[in-house]
Short mmCIF file of C-alpha atoms in Angstrom, two decimals:
data_model
loop_
_atom_site.label_atom_id
_atom_site.label_comp_id
_atom_site.label_asym_id
_atom_site.label_seq_id
_atom_site.Cartn_x
_atom_site.Cartn_y
_atom_site.Cartn_z
CA UNK A 25 -46.83 -51.65 56.19
CA UNK A 26 -45.46 -53.76 53.34
CA UNK A 27 -45.90 -57.31 52.07
CA UNK A 28 -43.50 -60.01 51.02
CA UNK A 29 -43.32 -60.27 47.27
CA UNK A 30 -42.93 -64.05 47.51
CA UNK A 31 -45.61 -65.22 49.99
CA UNK A 32 -47.66 -62.09 50.70
CA UNK A 33 -46.89 -62.12 54.41
CA UNK A 34 -47.32 -58.78 56.16
CA UNK A 35 -44.05 -57.13 57.13
CA UNK A 36 -42.91 -54.11 59.07
CA UNK A 37 -41.44 -51.27 57.06
CA UNK A 38 -37.98 -51.83 58.50
CA UNK A 39 -37.91 -55.64 57.95
CA UNK A 40 -35.14 -56.72 55.63
CA UNK A 41 -36.35 -60.37 55.36
CA UNK A 42 -39.77 -62.05 55.38
CA UNK A 43 -40.31 -63.81 58.76
CA UNK A 44 -42.44 -66.39 56.96
CA UNK A 45 -40.43 -67.49 53.90
CA UNK A 46 -37.12 -65.69 54.46
CA UNK A 47 -37.30 -63.74 51.15
CA UNK A 48 -35.29 -60.52 51.10
CA UNK A 49 -37.50 -57.48 51.10
CA UNK A 50 -34.90 -55.12 49.44
CA UNK A 51 -34.18 -57.16 46.29
CA UNK A 52 -36.81 -55.55 44.10
CA UNK A 53 -35.92 -52.03 45.20
CA UNK A 54 -32.25 -52.70 44.61
CA UNK A 55 -32.98 -54.20 41.22
CA UNK A 56 -35.15 -51.27 40.36
CA UNK A 57 -32.47 -48.84 41.41
CA UNK A 58 -29.83 -50.76 39.48
CA UNK A 59 -31.94 -50.81 36.34
CA UNK A 60 -32.87 -47.15 36.57
CA UNK A 61 -30.50 -44.89 34.60
CA UNK A 62 -30.44 -41.17 35.31
CA UNK A 63 -31.75 -39.11 32.44
CA UNK A 64 -29.47 -36.32 31.14
CA UNK A 65 -31.26 -33.14 30.15
CA UNK A 66 -30.79 -32.21 26.45
CA UNK A 67 -30.07 -28.59 27.45
CA UNK A 68 -27.23 -29.85 29.61
CA UNK A 69 -25.78 -31.73 26.63
CA UNK A 70 -25.91 -28.57 24.49
CA UNK A 71 -24.24 -26.49 27.20
CA UNK A 72 -21.44 -29.01 27.52
CA UNK A 73 -20.95 -29.06 23.74
CA UNK A 74 -20.82 -25.27 23.54
CA UNK A 75 -18.28 -25.10 26.35
CA UNK A 76 -16.16 -27.74 24.64
CA UNK A 77 -16.19 -25.88 21.31
CA UNK A 78 -15.33 -22.61 23.07
CA UNK A 79 -12.37 -24.19 24.84
CA UNK A 80 -11.10 -25.64 21.55
CA UNK A 81 -11.40 -22.25 19.82
CA UNK A 82 -9.54 -20.52 22.63
CA UNK A 83 -6.74 -23.07 22.43
CA UNK A 84 -6.48 -22.67 18.64
CA UNK A 85 -6.53 -18.86 18.87
CA UNK A 86 -3.80 -18.87 21.46
CA UNK A 87 -1.77 -21.15 19.22
CA UNK A 88 -2.17 -18.85 16.20
CA UNK A 89 -1.33 -15.73 18.24
CA UNK A 90 1.70 -17.41 19.72
CA UNK A 91 2.88 -18.47 16.27
CA UNK A 92 2.29 -14.96 14.85
CA UNK A 93 4.26 -13.39 17.70
CA UNK A 94 7.13 -15.77 17.02
CA UNK A 95 7.12 -14.97 13.29
CA UNK A 96 6.96 -11.20 13.89
CA UNK A 97 9.87 -11.39 16.34
CA UNK A 98 11.83 -13.46 13.84
CA UNK A 99 11.29 -11.04 10.93
CA UNK A 100 12.12 -7.98 13.05
CA UNK A 101 15.28 -9.64 14.35
CA UNK A 102 16.34 -10.56 10.81
CA UNK A 103 15.60 -7.04 9.59
CA UNK A 104 17.57 -5.42 12.40
CA UNK A 105 20.59 -7.60 11.69
CA UNK A 106 20.62 -6.96 7.91
CA UNK A 107 23.07 -4.48 6.38
CA UNK A 108 21.37 -4.34 2.99
CA UNK A 109 18.54 -1.80 3.22
CA UNK A 110 16.29 -3.48 0.66
CA UNK A 111 16.55 -6.83 2.47
CA UNK A 112 16.04 -5.15 5.83
CA UNK A 113 12.83 -3.48 4.61
CA UNK A 114 11.70 -6.76 3.04
CA UNK A 115 11.76 -8.44 6.47
CA UNK A 116 9.94 -5.51 8.08
CA UNK A 117 7.34 -5.77 5.33
CA UNK A 118 6.74 -9.45 6.11
CA UNK A 119 6.21 -8.60 9.77
CA UNK A 120 3.75 -5.84 8.81
CA UNK A 121 1.69 -8.30 6.80
CA UNK A 122 1.14 -10.31 9.99
CA UNK A 123 0.42 -7.33 12.23
CA UNK A 124 0.37 -3.66 11.16
CA UNK A 125 2.56 -1.83 13.67
CA UNK A 126 3.43 1.88 13.46
CA UNK A 127 6.81 1.17 15.05
CA UNK A 128 7.68 -1.02 12.07
CA UNK A 129 6.50 1.70 9.68
CA UNK A 130 8.89 4.11 11.43
CA UNK A 131 11.72 1.64 10.95
CA UNK A 132 10.96 1.52 7.22
CA UNK A 133 10.83 5.34 7.05
CA UNK A 134 14.26 5.64 8.67
CA UNK A 135 15.75 2.90 6.51
CA UNK A 136 14.49 4.19 3.17
CA UNK A 137 15.96 7.63 3.87
CA UNK A 138 19.41 6.04 3.48
CA UNK A 139 18.68 4.44 0.11
CA UNK A 140 19.50 5.79 -3.34
CA UNK A 141 16.42 7.37 -4.92
CA UNK A 142 16.18 4.89 -7.81
CA UNK A 143 16.41 1.93 -5.44
CA UNK A 144 13.91 3.57 -3.10
CA UNK A 145 11.32 3.83 -5.88
CA UNK A 146 11.79 0.13 -6.59
CA UNK A 147 11.27 -0.67 -2.90
CA UNK A 148 8.11 1.43 -2.80
CA UNK A 149 6.56 -0.63 -5.57
CA UNK A 150 6.87 -3.72 -3.36
CA UNK A 151 5.27 -1.90 -0.41
CA UNK A 152 2.26 -0.63 -2.34
CA UNK A 153 -0.01 -3.46 -1.17
CA UNK A 154 1.45 -3.58 2.35
CA UNK A 155 1.43 -0.02 3.68
CA UNK A 156 -1.59 2.16 4.34
CA UNK A 157 -1.94 5.01 1.86
CA UNK A 158 -1.00 7.68 4.41
CA UNK A 159 2.18 5.80 5.31
CA UNK A 160 3.06 5.14 1.67
CA UNK A 161 2.58 8.86 0.92
CA UNK A 162 5.09 9.70 3.67
CA UNK A 163 7.66 7.44 2.02
CA UNK A 164 7.18 9.13 -1.34
CA UNK A 165 7.66 12.50 0.33
CA UNK A 166 10.88 11.29 1.97
CA UNK A 167 12.24 10.17 -1.41
CA UNK A 168 11.28 13.29 -3.35
CA UNK A 169 12.50 15.68 -0.66
CA UNK A 170 15.81 13.85 -0.52
CA UNK A 171 16.13 14.21 -4.29
CA UNK A 172 15.12 17.88 -4.08
CA UNK A 173 17.85 18.51 -1.50
CA UNK A 174 20.45 16.81 -3.70
CA UNK A 175 19.51 18.94 -6.71
CA UNK A 176 19.41 22.13 -4.64
CA UNK A 177 22.93 21.46 -3.34
CA UNK A 178 24.04 20.91 -6.95
CA UNK A 179 22.44 24.23 -8.00
CA UNK A 180 19.79 22.47 -10.11
CA UNK A 181 16.99 24.73 -8.95
CA UNK A 182 14.48 23.95 -11.71
CA UNK A 183 14.78 20.21 -11.04
CA UNK A 184 14.50 20.91 -7.31
CA UNK A 185 11.13 22.53 -7.95
CA UNK A 186 10.01 19.53 -10.00
CA UNK A 187 10.75 17.11 -7.16
CA UNK A 188 9.00 19.41 -4.70
CA UNK A 189 5.98 19.44 -7.02
CA UNK A 190 5.97 15.64 -6.95
CA UNK A 191 6.08 15.72 -3.15
CA UNK A 192 3.04 18.01 -3.03
CA UNK A 193 1.02 15.29 -4.80
CA UNK A 194 1.37 13.29 -1.60
CA UNK A 195 0.43 16.17 0.71
CA UNK A 196 3.77 17.91 1.25
CA UNK A 197 3.84 21.65 1.98
CA UNK A 198 6.73 23.10 -0.06
CA UNK A 199 7.15 25.96 2.38
CA UNK A 200 8.33 23.36 4.89
CA UNK A 201 11.30 22.58 2.63
CA UNK A 202 14.48 23.34 4.57
CA UNK A 203 15.93 25.50 1.79
CA UNK A 204 12.66 26.99 0.60
CA UNK A 205 13.57 30.69 1.05
CA UNK A 206 17.00 30.20 -0.50
CA UNK A 207 15.45 28.25 -3.37
CA UNK A 208 13.00 31.04 -4.15
CA UNK A 209 15.79 33.63 -4.15
CA UNK A 210 18.29 31.56 -6.11
CA UNK A 211 15.66 30.51 -8.66
CA UNK A 212 14.81 34.17 -9.24
CA UNK A 213 18.47 35.20 -9.52
CA UNK A 214 19.21 32.29 -11.82
CA UNK A 215 16.33 33.18 -14.13
CA UNK A 216 17.48 36.79 -14.43
CA UNK A 217 21.13 35.93 -15.17
CA UNK A 218 20.67 32.74 -17.21
CA UNK A 219 22.47 32.73 -20.56
CA UNK A 220 20.86 31.50 -23.75
CA UNK A 221 20.56 27.76 -24.09
CA UNK A 222 23.25 26.32 -26.34
CA UNK A 223 21.51 23.01 -26.96
CA UNK A 224 18.51 23.65 -29.17
CA UNK A 225 15.53 21.34 -29.40
CA UNK A 226 14.18 21.41 -32.95
CA UNK A 227 10.64 20.75 -34.09
CA UNK A 228 9.00 21.46 -37.41
CA UNK A 229 6.39 24.17 -37.60
CA UNK A 230 5.02 25.43 -40.91
CA UNK A 231 7.65 23.31 -42.66
CA UNK A 232 10.57 25.11 -40.98
CA UNK A 233 12.74 24.02 -38.01
CA UNK A 234 12.17 25.99 -34.82
CA UNK A 235 13.55 25.42 -31.32
CA UNK A 236 12.42 25.82 -27.75
CA UNK A 237 14.45 28.36 -25.77
CA UNK A 238 14.79 28.69 -22.02
CA UNK A 239 11.41 30.38 -21.65
CA UNK A 240 9.61 27.13 -22.53
CA UNK A 241 11.84 24.93 -20.32
CA UNK A 242 12.30 22.38 -23.13
CA UNK A 243 8.57 21.91 -23.70
CA UNK A 244 7.02 21.80 -27.16
CA UNK A 245 3.89 23.43 -25.76
CA UNK A 246 4.53 24.41 -22.11
CA UNK A 247 0.89 24.91 -21.14
CA UNK A 248 -0.81 21.97 -22.87
CA UNK A 249 -1.83 20.66 -19.44
CA UNK A 250 -3.85 23.77 -18.52
CA UNK A 251 -4.93 25.35 -21.82
CA UNK A 252 -7.15 24.00 -24.58
CA UNK A 253 -5.15 23.78 -27.79
CA UNK A 254 -6.70 24.96 -31.04
CA UNK A 255 -6.92 23.34 -34.44
CA UNK A 256 -5.22 26.31 -36.06
CA UNK A 257 -2.07 26.05 -33.95
CA UNK A 258 -1.83 22.26 -34.30
CA UNK A 259 -2.21 22.43 -38.07
CA UNK A 260 1.20 24.11 -38.21
CA UNK A 261 3.06 21.00 -37.01
CA UNK A 262 4.07 17.91 -38.96
CA UNK A 263 3.05 14.39 -37.90
CA UNK A 264 6.26 13.56 -36.01
CA UNK A 265 6.16 16.78 -34.02
CA UNK A 266 2.51 16.16 -33.14
CA UNK A 267 3.55 12.79 -31.70
CA UNK A 268 6.02 14.52 -29.40
CA UNK A 269 3.44 17.15 -28.41
CA UNK A 270 0.90 14.45 -27.54
CA UNK A 271 3.36 12.29 -25.58
CA UNK A 272 4.67 15.36 -23.79
CA UNK A 273 1.32 15.47 -21.98
CA UNK A 274 1.87 11.93 -20.65
CA UNK A 275 5.54 12.64 -19.89
CA UNK A 276 4.51 15.39 -17.47
CA UNK A 277 2.93 12.66 -15.33
CA UNK A 278 6.16 10.65 -15.44
CA UNK A 279 4.98 7.96 -17.86
CA UNK A 280 7.92 5.68 -18.68
CA UNK A 281 8.28 5.29 -22.45
CA UNK A 282 9.44 1.93 -23.76
CA UNK A 283 9.89 2.77 -27.45
CA UNK A 284 12.05 5.17 -29.40
CA UNK A 285 12.33 8.01 -30.12
CA UNK A 286 10.22 9.03 -27.13
CA UNK A 287 12.23 7.01 -24.60
CA UNK A 288 15.55 8.72 -25.35
CA UNK A 289 14.04 12.13 -25.94
CA UNK A 290 12.08 12.47 -22.70
CA UNK A 291 14.85 10.87 -20.63
CA UNK A 292 17.07 13.73 -21.80
CA UNK A 293 14.62 16.41 -20.65
CA UNK A 294 15.56 18.11 -17.34
CA UNK A 295 11.91 18.42 -16.31
CA UNK A 296 11.07 14.74 -16.89
CA UNK A 297 10.79 12.57 -13.74
CA UNK A 298 9.90 8.88 -14.38
CA UNK A 299 7.01 7.60 -12.27
CA UNK A 300 6.50 3.84 -11.93
CA UNK A 301 2.81 4.36 -11.23
CA UNK A 302 2.01 6.51 -14.26
CA UNK A 303 -0.31 4.32 -16.35
CA UNK A 304 -0.14 6.25 -19.60
CA UNK A 305 -3.90 5.98 -20.02
CA UNK A 306 -6.07 8.89 -21.12
CA UNK A 307 -8.29 8.34 -18.08
CA UNK A 308 -5.41 9.42 -15.80
CA UNK A 309 -5.29 12.90 -17.39
CA UNK A 310 -7.21 15.99 -16.39
CA UNK A 311 -10.10 17.19 -18.55
CA UNK A 312 -7.99 19.72 -20.49
CA UNK A 313 -5.26 17.17 -21.21
CA UNK A 314 -7.82 14.62 -22.40
CA UNK A 315 -9.34 17.12 -24.82
CA UNK A 316 -5.90 18.10 -26.15
CA UNK A 317 -4.82 14.48 -26.68
CA UNK A 318 -8.02 13.73 -28.61
CA UNK A 319 -7.56 16.84 -30.75
CA UNK A 320 -3.91 16.03 -31.50
CA UNK A 321 -4.85 12.49 -32.57
CA UNK A 322 -7.18 13.94 -35.19
CA UNK A 323 -4.24 15.74 -36.80
CA UNK A 324 -1.84 12.80 -36.51
#
């Protein structure tokens, strides 16, 4: 039972109009319904916002990945089409910086094997911050083994050993060298039949000129990297000779000298192999070398 809102007349529940005054009985309900706004739960708002953010992030990620894939494909294509090895490797390097791929590293390994050793060392310096250490070590091994093979084929057995020694720094096993057995035999035969050295390297000891023969392999002091020098033996040398003895320790590590006379002298030594990464700092030496350098400086 309901009543008319206008005159108070009693009405049936299903009456749409008042039978007394004619007033509509659904007006108030309709008005109420029209004025009533559904309330949105705050948790629902948060869920919608999270979903929206997620969708945006997915779209952005897909865009970045798509762009990266395009750039990688572009650099690889450019590298494959290049004839100049250094430029080819440069493109591969750019692709690696976007995504590190072992297939690209293999491409660099194969490419650098065809480059001249000096150029290869220059290329390696540009890859230092791109390649993983283990992959960079492999490249150094490729370069030094290639150089060792060249010297072996030219009968430069002592220099071959030096390049093999450099390769061992990066984890190479010298017994894996293709010509290892022949090298051991030929080095032994060469040592036993070698004639006296005609070019003599003079230093001043006790005020008199002396020279290094083949037994010292052109070193002032051949074992200064593994034996503590003494004050008594150093006191025999003049100041200039002491400078060569001290710098000889750094030259063993391949330090590149920029001033004379050390630059010309060590470049002429058959055992000297320049190393772009040799810092020339005392901290890079072993404990014996450090002690010897400090002792030599006292006499200089």
